[in-house]
mmCIF file of C-alpha atoms in Angstrom:
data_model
loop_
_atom_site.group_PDB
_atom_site.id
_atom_site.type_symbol
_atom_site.label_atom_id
_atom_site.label_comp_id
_atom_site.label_asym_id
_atom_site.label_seq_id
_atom_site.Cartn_x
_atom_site.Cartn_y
_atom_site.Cartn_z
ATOM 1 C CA UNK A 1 22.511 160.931 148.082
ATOM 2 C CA UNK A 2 19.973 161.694 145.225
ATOM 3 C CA UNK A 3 20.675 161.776 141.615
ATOM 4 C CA UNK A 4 21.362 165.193 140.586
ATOM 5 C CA UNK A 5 18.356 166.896 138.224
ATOM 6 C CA UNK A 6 19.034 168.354 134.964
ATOM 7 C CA UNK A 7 18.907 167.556 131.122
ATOM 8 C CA UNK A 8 22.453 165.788 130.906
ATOM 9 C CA UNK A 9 20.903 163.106 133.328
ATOM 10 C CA UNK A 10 17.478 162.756 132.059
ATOM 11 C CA UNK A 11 18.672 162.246 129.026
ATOM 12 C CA UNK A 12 21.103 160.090 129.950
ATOM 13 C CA UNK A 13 21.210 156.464 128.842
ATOM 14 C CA UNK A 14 20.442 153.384 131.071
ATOM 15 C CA UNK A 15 24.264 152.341 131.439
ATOM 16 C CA UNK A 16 25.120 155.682 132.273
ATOM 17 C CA UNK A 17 22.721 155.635 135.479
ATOM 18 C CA UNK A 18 23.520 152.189 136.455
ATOM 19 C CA UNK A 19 27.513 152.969 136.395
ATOM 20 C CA UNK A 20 26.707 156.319 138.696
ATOM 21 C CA UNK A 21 24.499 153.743 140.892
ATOM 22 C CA UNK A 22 27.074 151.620 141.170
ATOM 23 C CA UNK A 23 29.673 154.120 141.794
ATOM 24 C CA UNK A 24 27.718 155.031 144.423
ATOM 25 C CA UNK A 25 27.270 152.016 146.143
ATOM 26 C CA UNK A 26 31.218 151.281 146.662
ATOM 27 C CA UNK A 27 32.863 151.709 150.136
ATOM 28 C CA UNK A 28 35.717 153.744 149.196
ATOM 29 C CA UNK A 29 36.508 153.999 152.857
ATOM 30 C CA UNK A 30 36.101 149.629 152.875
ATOM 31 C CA UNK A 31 37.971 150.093 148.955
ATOM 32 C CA UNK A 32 41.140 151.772 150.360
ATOM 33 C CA UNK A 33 41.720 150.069 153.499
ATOM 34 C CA UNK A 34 41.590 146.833 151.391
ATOM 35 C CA UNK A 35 43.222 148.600 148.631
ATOM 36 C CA UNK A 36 46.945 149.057 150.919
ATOM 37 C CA UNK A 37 47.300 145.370 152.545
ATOM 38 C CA UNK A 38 46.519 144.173 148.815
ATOM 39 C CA UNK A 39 49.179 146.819 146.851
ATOM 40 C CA UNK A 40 51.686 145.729 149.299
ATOM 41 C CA UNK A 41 51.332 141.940 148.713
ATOM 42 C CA UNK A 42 51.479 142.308 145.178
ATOM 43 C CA UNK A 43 54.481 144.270 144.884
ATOM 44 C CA UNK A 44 56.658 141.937 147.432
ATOM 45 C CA UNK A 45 55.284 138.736 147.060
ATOM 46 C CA UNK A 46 53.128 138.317 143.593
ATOM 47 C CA UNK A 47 55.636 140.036 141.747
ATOM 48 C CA UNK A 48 58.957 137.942 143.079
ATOM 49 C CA UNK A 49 56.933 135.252 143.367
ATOM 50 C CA UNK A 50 56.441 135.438 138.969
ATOM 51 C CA UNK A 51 59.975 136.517 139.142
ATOM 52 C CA UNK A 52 61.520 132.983 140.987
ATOM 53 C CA UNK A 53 58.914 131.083 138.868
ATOM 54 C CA UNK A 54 60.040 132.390 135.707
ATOM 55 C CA UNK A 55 63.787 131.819 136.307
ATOM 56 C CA UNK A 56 62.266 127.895 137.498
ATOM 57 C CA UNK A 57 61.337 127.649 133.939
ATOM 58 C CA UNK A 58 65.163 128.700 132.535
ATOM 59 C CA UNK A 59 68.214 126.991 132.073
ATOM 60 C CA UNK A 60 71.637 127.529 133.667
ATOM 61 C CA UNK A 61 73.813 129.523 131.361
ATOM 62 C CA UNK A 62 77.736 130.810 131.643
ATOM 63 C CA UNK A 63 76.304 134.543 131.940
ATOM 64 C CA UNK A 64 75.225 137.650 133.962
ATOM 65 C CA UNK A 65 72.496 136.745 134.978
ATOM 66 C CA UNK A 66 73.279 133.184 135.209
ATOM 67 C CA UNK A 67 70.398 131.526 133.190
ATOM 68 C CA UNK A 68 68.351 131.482 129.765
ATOM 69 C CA UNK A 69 65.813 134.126 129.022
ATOM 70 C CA UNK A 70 62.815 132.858 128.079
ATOM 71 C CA UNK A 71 62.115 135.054 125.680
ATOM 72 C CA UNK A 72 63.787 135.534 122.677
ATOM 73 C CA UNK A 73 62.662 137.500 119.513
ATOM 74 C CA UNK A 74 64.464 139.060 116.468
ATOM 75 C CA UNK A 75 62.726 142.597 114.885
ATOM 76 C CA UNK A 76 64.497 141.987 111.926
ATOM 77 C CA UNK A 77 63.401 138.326 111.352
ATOM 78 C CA UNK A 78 60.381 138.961 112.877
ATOM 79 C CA UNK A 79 59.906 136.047 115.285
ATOM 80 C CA UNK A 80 59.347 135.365 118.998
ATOM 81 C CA UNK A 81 60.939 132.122 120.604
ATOM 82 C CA UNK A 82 59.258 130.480 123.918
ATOM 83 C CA UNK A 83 61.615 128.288 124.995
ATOM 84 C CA UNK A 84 59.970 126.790 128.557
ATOM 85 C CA UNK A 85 62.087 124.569 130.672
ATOM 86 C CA UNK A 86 60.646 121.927 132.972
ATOM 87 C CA UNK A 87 63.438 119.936 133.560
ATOM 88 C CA UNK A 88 64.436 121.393 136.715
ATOM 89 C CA UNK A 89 60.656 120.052 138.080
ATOM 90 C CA UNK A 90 61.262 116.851 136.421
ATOM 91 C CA UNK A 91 65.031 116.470 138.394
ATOM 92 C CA UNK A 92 63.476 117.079 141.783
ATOM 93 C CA UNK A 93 61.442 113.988 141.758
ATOM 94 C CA UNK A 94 64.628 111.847 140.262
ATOM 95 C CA UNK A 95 67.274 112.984 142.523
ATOM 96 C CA UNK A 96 66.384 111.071 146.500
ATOM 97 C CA UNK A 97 68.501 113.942 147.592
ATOM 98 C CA UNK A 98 65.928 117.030 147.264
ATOM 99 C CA UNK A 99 63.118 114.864 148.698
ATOM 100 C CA UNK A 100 65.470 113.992 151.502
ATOM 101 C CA UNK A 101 65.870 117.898 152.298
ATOM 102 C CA UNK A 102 61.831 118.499 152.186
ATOM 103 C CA UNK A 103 61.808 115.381 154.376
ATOM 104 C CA UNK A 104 64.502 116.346 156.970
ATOM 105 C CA UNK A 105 63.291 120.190 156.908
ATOM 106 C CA UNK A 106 59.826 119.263 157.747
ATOM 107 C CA UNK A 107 61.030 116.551 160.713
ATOM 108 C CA UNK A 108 63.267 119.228 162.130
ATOM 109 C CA UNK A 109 60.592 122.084 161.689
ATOM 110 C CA UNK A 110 57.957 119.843 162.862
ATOM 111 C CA UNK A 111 59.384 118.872 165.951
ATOM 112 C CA UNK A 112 60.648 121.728 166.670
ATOM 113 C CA UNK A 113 57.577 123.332 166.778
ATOM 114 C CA UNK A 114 56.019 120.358 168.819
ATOM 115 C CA UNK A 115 58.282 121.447 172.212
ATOM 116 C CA UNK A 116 57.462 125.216 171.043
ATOM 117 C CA UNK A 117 54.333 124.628 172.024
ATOM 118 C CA UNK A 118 55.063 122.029 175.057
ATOM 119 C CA UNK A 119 57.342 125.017 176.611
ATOM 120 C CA UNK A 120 55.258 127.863 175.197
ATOM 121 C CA UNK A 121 51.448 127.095 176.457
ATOM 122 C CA UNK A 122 52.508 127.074 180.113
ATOM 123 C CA UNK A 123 54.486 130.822 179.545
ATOM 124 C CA UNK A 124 51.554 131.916 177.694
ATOM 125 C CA UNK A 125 49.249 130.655 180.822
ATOM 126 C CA UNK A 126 50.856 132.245 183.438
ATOM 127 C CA UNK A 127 51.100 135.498 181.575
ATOM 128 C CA UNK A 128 47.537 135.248 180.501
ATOM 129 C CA UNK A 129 46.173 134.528 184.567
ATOM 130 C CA UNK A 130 48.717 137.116 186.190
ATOM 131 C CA UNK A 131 48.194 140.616 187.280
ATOM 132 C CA UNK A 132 47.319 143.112 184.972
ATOM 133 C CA UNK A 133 50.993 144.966 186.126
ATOM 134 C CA UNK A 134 52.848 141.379 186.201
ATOM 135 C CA UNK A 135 51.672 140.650 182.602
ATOM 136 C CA UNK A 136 53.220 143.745 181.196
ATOM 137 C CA UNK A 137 56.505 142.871 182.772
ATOM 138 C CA UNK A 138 56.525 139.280 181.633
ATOM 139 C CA UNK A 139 55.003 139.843 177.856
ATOM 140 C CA UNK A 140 58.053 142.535 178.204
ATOM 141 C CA UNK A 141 60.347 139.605 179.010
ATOM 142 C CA UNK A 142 59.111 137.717 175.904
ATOM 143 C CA UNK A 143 59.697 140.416 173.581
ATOM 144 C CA UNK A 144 63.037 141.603 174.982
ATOM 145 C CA UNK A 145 65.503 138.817 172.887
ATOM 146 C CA UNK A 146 64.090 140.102 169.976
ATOM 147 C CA UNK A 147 65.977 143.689 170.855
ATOM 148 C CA UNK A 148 69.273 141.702 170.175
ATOM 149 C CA UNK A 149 70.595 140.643 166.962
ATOM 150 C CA UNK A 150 68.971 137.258 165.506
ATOM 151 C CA UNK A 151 72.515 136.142 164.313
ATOM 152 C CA UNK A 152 74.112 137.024 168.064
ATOM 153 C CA UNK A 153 71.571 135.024 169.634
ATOM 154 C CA UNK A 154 72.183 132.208 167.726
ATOM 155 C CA UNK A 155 76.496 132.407 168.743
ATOM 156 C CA UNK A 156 75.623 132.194 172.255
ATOM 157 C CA UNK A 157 74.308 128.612 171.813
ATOM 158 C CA UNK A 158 77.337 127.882 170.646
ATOM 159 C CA UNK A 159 79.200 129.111 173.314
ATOM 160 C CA UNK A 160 76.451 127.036 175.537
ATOM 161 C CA UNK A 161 76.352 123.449 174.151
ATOM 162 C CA UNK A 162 80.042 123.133 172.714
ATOM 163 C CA UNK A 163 82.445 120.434 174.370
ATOM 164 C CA UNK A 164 84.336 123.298 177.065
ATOM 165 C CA UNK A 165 80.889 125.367 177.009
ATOM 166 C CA UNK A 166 78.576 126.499 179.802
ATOM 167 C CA UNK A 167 76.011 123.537 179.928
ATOM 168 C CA UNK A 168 78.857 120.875 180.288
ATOM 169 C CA UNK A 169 81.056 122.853 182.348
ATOM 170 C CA UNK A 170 78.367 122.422 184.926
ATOM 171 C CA UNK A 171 77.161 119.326 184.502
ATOM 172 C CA UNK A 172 80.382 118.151 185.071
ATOM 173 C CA UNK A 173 80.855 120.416 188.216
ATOM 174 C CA UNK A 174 77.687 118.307 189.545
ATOM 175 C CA UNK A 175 78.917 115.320 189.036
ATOM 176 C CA UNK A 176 75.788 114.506 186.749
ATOM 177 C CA UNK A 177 78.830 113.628 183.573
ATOM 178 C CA UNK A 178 82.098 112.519 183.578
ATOM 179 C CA UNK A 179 83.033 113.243 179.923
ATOM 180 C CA UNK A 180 81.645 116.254 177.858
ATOM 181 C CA UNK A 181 78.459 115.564 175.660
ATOM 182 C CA UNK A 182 78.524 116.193 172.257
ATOM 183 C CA UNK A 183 76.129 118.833 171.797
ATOM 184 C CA UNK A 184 77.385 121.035 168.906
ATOM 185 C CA UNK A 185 77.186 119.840 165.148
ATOM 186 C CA UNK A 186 74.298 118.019 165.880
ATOM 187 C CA UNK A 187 70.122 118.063 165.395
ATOM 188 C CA UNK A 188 69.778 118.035 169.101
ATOM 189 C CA UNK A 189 71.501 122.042 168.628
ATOM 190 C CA UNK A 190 69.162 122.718 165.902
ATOM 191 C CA UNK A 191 66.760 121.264 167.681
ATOM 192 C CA UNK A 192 67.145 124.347 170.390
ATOM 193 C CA UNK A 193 68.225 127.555 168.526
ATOM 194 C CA UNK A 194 64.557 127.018 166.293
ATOM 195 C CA UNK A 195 62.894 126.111 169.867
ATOM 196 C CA UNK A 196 64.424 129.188 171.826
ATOM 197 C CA UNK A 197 63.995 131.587 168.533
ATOM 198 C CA UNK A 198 60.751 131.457 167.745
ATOM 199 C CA UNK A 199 59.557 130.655 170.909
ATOM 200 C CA UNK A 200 57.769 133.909 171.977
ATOM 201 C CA UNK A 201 56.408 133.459 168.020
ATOM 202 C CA UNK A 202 54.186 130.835 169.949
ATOM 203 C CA UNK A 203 53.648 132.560 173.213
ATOM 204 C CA UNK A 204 52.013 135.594 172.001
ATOM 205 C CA UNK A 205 49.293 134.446 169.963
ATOM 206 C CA UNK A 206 48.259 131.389 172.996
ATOM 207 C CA UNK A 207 48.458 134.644 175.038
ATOM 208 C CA UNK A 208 46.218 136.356 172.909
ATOM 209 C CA UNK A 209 43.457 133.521 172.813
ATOM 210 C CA UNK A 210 44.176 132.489 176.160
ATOM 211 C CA UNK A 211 43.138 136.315 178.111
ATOM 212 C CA UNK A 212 40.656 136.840 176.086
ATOM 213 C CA UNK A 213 38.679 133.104 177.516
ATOM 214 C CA UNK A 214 36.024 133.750 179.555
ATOM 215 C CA UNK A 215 36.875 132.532 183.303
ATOM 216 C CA UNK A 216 33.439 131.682 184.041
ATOM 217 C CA UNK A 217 33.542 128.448 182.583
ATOM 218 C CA UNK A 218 36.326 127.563 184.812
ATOM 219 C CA UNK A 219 34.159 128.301 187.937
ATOM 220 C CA UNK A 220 31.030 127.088 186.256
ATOM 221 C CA UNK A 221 33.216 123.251 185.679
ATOM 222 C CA UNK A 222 34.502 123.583 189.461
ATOM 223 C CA UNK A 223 31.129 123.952 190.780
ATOM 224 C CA UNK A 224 30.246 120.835 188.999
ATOM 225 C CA UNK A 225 32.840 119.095 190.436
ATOM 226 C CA UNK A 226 34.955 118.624 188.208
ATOM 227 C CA UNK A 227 38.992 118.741 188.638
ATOM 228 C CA UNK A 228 41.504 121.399 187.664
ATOM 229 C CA UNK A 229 42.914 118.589 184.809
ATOM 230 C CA UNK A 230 39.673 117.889 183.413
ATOM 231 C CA UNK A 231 38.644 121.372 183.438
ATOM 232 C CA UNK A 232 42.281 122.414 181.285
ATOM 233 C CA UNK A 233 41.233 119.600 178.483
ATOM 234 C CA UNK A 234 37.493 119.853 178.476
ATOM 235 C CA UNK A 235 37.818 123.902 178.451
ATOM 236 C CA UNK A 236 40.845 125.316 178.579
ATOM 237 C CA UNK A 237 42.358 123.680 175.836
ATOM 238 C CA UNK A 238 39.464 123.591 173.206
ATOM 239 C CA UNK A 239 39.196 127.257 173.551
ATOM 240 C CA UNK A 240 43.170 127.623 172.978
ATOM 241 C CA UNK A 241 43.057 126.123 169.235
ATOM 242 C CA UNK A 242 43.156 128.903 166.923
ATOM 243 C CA UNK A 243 46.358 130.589 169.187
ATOM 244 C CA UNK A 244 47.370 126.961 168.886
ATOM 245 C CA UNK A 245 47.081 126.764 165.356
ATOM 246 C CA UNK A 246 48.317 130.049 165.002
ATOM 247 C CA UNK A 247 51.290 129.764 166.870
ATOM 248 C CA UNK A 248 52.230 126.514 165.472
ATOM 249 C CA UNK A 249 51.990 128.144 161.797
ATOM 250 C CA UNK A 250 53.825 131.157 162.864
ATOM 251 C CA UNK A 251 56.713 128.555 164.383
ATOM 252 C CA UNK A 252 56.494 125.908 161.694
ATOM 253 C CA UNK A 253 56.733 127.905 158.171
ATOM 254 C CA UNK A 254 60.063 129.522 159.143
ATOM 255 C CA UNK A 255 61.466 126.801 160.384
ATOM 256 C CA UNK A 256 60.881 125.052 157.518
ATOM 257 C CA UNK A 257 63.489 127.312 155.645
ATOM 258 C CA UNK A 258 65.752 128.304 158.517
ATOM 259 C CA UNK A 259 69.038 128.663 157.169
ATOM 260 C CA UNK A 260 71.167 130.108 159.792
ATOM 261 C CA UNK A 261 70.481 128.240 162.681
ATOM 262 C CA UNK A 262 71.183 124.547 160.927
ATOM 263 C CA UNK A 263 74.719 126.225 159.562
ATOM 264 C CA UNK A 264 75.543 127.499 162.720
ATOM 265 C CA UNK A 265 74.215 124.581 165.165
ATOM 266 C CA UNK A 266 73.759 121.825 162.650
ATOM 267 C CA UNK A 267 76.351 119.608 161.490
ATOM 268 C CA UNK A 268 77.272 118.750 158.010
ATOM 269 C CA UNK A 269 74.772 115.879 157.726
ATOM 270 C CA UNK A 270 72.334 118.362 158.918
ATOM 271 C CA UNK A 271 70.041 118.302 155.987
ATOM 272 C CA UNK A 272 67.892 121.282 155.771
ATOM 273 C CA UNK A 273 65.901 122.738 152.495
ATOM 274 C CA UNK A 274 67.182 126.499 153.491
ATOM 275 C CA UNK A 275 71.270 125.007 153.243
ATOM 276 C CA UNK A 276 70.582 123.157 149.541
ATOM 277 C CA UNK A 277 68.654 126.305 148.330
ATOM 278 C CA UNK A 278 72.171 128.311 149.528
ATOM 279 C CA UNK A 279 74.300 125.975 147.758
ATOM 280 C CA UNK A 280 72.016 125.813 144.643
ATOM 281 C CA UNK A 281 72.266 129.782 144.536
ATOM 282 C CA UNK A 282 75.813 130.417 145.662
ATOM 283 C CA UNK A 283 77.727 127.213 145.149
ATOM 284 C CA UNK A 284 76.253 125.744 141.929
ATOM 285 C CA UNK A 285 75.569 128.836 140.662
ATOM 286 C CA UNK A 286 72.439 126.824 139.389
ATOM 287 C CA UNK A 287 69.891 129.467 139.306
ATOM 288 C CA UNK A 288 67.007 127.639 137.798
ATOM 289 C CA UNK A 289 67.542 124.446 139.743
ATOM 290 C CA UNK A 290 67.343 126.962 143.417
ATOM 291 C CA UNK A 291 64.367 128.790 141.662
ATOM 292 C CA UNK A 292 62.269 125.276 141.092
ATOM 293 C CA UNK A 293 63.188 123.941 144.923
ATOM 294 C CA UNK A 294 61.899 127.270 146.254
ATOM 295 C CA UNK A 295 58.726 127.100 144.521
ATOM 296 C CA UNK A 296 57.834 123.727 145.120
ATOM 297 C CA UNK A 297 58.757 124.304 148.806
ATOM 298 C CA UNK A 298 55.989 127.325 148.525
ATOM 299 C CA UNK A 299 53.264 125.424 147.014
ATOM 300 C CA UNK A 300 53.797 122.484 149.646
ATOM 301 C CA UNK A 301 53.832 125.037 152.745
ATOM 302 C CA UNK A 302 50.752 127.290 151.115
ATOM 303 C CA UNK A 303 48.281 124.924 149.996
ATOM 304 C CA UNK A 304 47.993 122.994 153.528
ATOM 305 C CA UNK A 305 47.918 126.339 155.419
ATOM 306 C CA UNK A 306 45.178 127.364 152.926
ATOM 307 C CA UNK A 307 43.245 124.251 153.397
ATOM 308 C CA UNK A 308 43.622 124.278 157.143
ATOM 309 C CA UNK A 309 42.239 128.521 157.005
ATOM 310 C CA UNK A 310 39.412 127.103 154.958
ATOM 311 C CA UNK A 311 38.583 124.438 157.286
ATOM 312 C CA UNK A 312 38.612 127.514 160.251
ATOM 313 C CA UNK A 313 36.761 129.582 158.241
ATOM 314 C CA UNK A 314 33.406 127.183 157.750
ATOM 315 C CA UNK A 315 33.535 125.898 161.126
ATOM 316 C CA UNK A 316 33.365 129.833 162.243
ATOM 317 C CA UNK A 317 30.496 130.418 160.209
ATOM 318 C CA UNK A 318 28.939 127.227 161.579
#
């Protein structure tokens, strides 16, 4: 594309050309593509993200809404009043029992996404070495509890693991128990409705990494003798770590504020992050205080997840 002749553009001045030249050097097919993805995450996460940060920085007030504005100002008097609290910061690190929460949540989360991946990577195998008309089946399989209600799911467990449920109504026939296990109302429950709900969260993306691995280096490792075991750790499983990762981050943040499942499953000493944020917002009434434990539980889930993308991002350009 040439600059177009005439007398308006030869007489044009030297920022006038270089503003055309650069106009014409943008990718407005690159520009819009990036321009969507980038709208959309600052309309429903920048913006609510200011908005939960800005009632953080309020106090609790007998009102609709139920806190401060931070703002006030007065035409007539002409004067504007910041008034910035950072008390509810300040309480979290006083009071054992918020710390306790983030604690607990990431345990629960943690290990819950440690037997996600224990019960998911042998799925994902088998899908990922079956027949081209098996695997569609099966990845069917994976995705087929998430056609039924999240909530729904979740009863059924309790109809499962409680005292005259399914799992001890046949142990019990067995012979393997004499007395019903308590099951219900406890970690162990929570334990399970994270594992079995965001399990295919951690099949599909080993899935994913694990078709795409190039079988060669299987057969390449067998003909140099070595075994099936050695070949899964010295191949198999190096290759696997970004699905890992992936999967693991997919299973872990969620589970970190899972609300439902700990209500439902959990007992009362079940101490989750997603329970005290429901009770700061809908018990308390304590607006502020909810606002300041959801944004510190934000900045301690975001800044390791964008320190461990950084790490993946220089070792793929190494």
């Amino acid at each position: 594309m040439s600059i177009p002749s005439g007398s308006a553009w030869v007489d044009a001045p030297a920022s006038r050309l270089a503003k055309y030249n650069f106009l014409r050097r943008i990718n407005w097919g690159r520009f819009g593509v990036l321009a969507v993805p980038s709208l959309w995450l600052a309309i429903f996460f920048f913006v609510p993200f200011l908005v939960v940060f800005k009632i953080s920085l309020s106090e609790t007030a007998i009102a609709i809404p139920p806190y401060t504005p931070l703002l006030e100002w007065d035409l007539e008097e002409a004067f504007v009043n910041l008034k910035l609290n950072l008390g509810n910061y300040l309480y979290l690190f006083e009071d054992t029992f918020y710390l306790d929460a983030y604690l607990s949540s990431v345990k629960i989360a943690g290990v819950s996404t440690f037997f996600a991946l224990l019960v998911g990577f042998p799925i994902a195998y088998l899908i990922a070495r079956s027949k081209p008309t098996t695997r569609a089946l099966l990845l069917a399989l994976v995705i087929l509890p998430f056609w039924t209600s999240f909530l729904l799911r979740v009863y059924a467990w309790m109809g499962f693991l409680k005292k005259n449920g399914i799992v001890n109504e046949f142990l019990m026939y067995i012979g393997a128990i004499d007395q019903p296990l308590i099951m219900l109302q406890t970690d162990f429950a929570v334990y399970i409705g994270i594992v079995y709900t965001y399990l295919p969260f951690m099949i599909l993306p080993l899935y994913t990494t694990l078709e795409k691995m190039d079988m060669t280096l299987l057969e390449a490792a067998e003909d140099l003798g070595a075994r099936p075991i050695n070949s899964f750790f010295l191949i198999t499983l190096p290759l696997a770590v970004p699905g890992i990762i992936a999967g693991c981050l997919l299973v872990f943040i969620p589970a970190v504020g899972e609300f439902v499942i700990p209500a439902l499953l959990g007992g009362s000493d079940t101490l989750m992050i997603g329970r005290v944020l429901w009770d700061e917002f809908f018990l308390n009434r304590d607006w502020p205080m909810a606002s300041a434990v959801a944004i510190v539980m934000l900045v301690v889930l975001v800044l390791p997840i964008m320190l461990i993308r950084n790490g993946q991002g220089k070792e793929e350009a190494i």
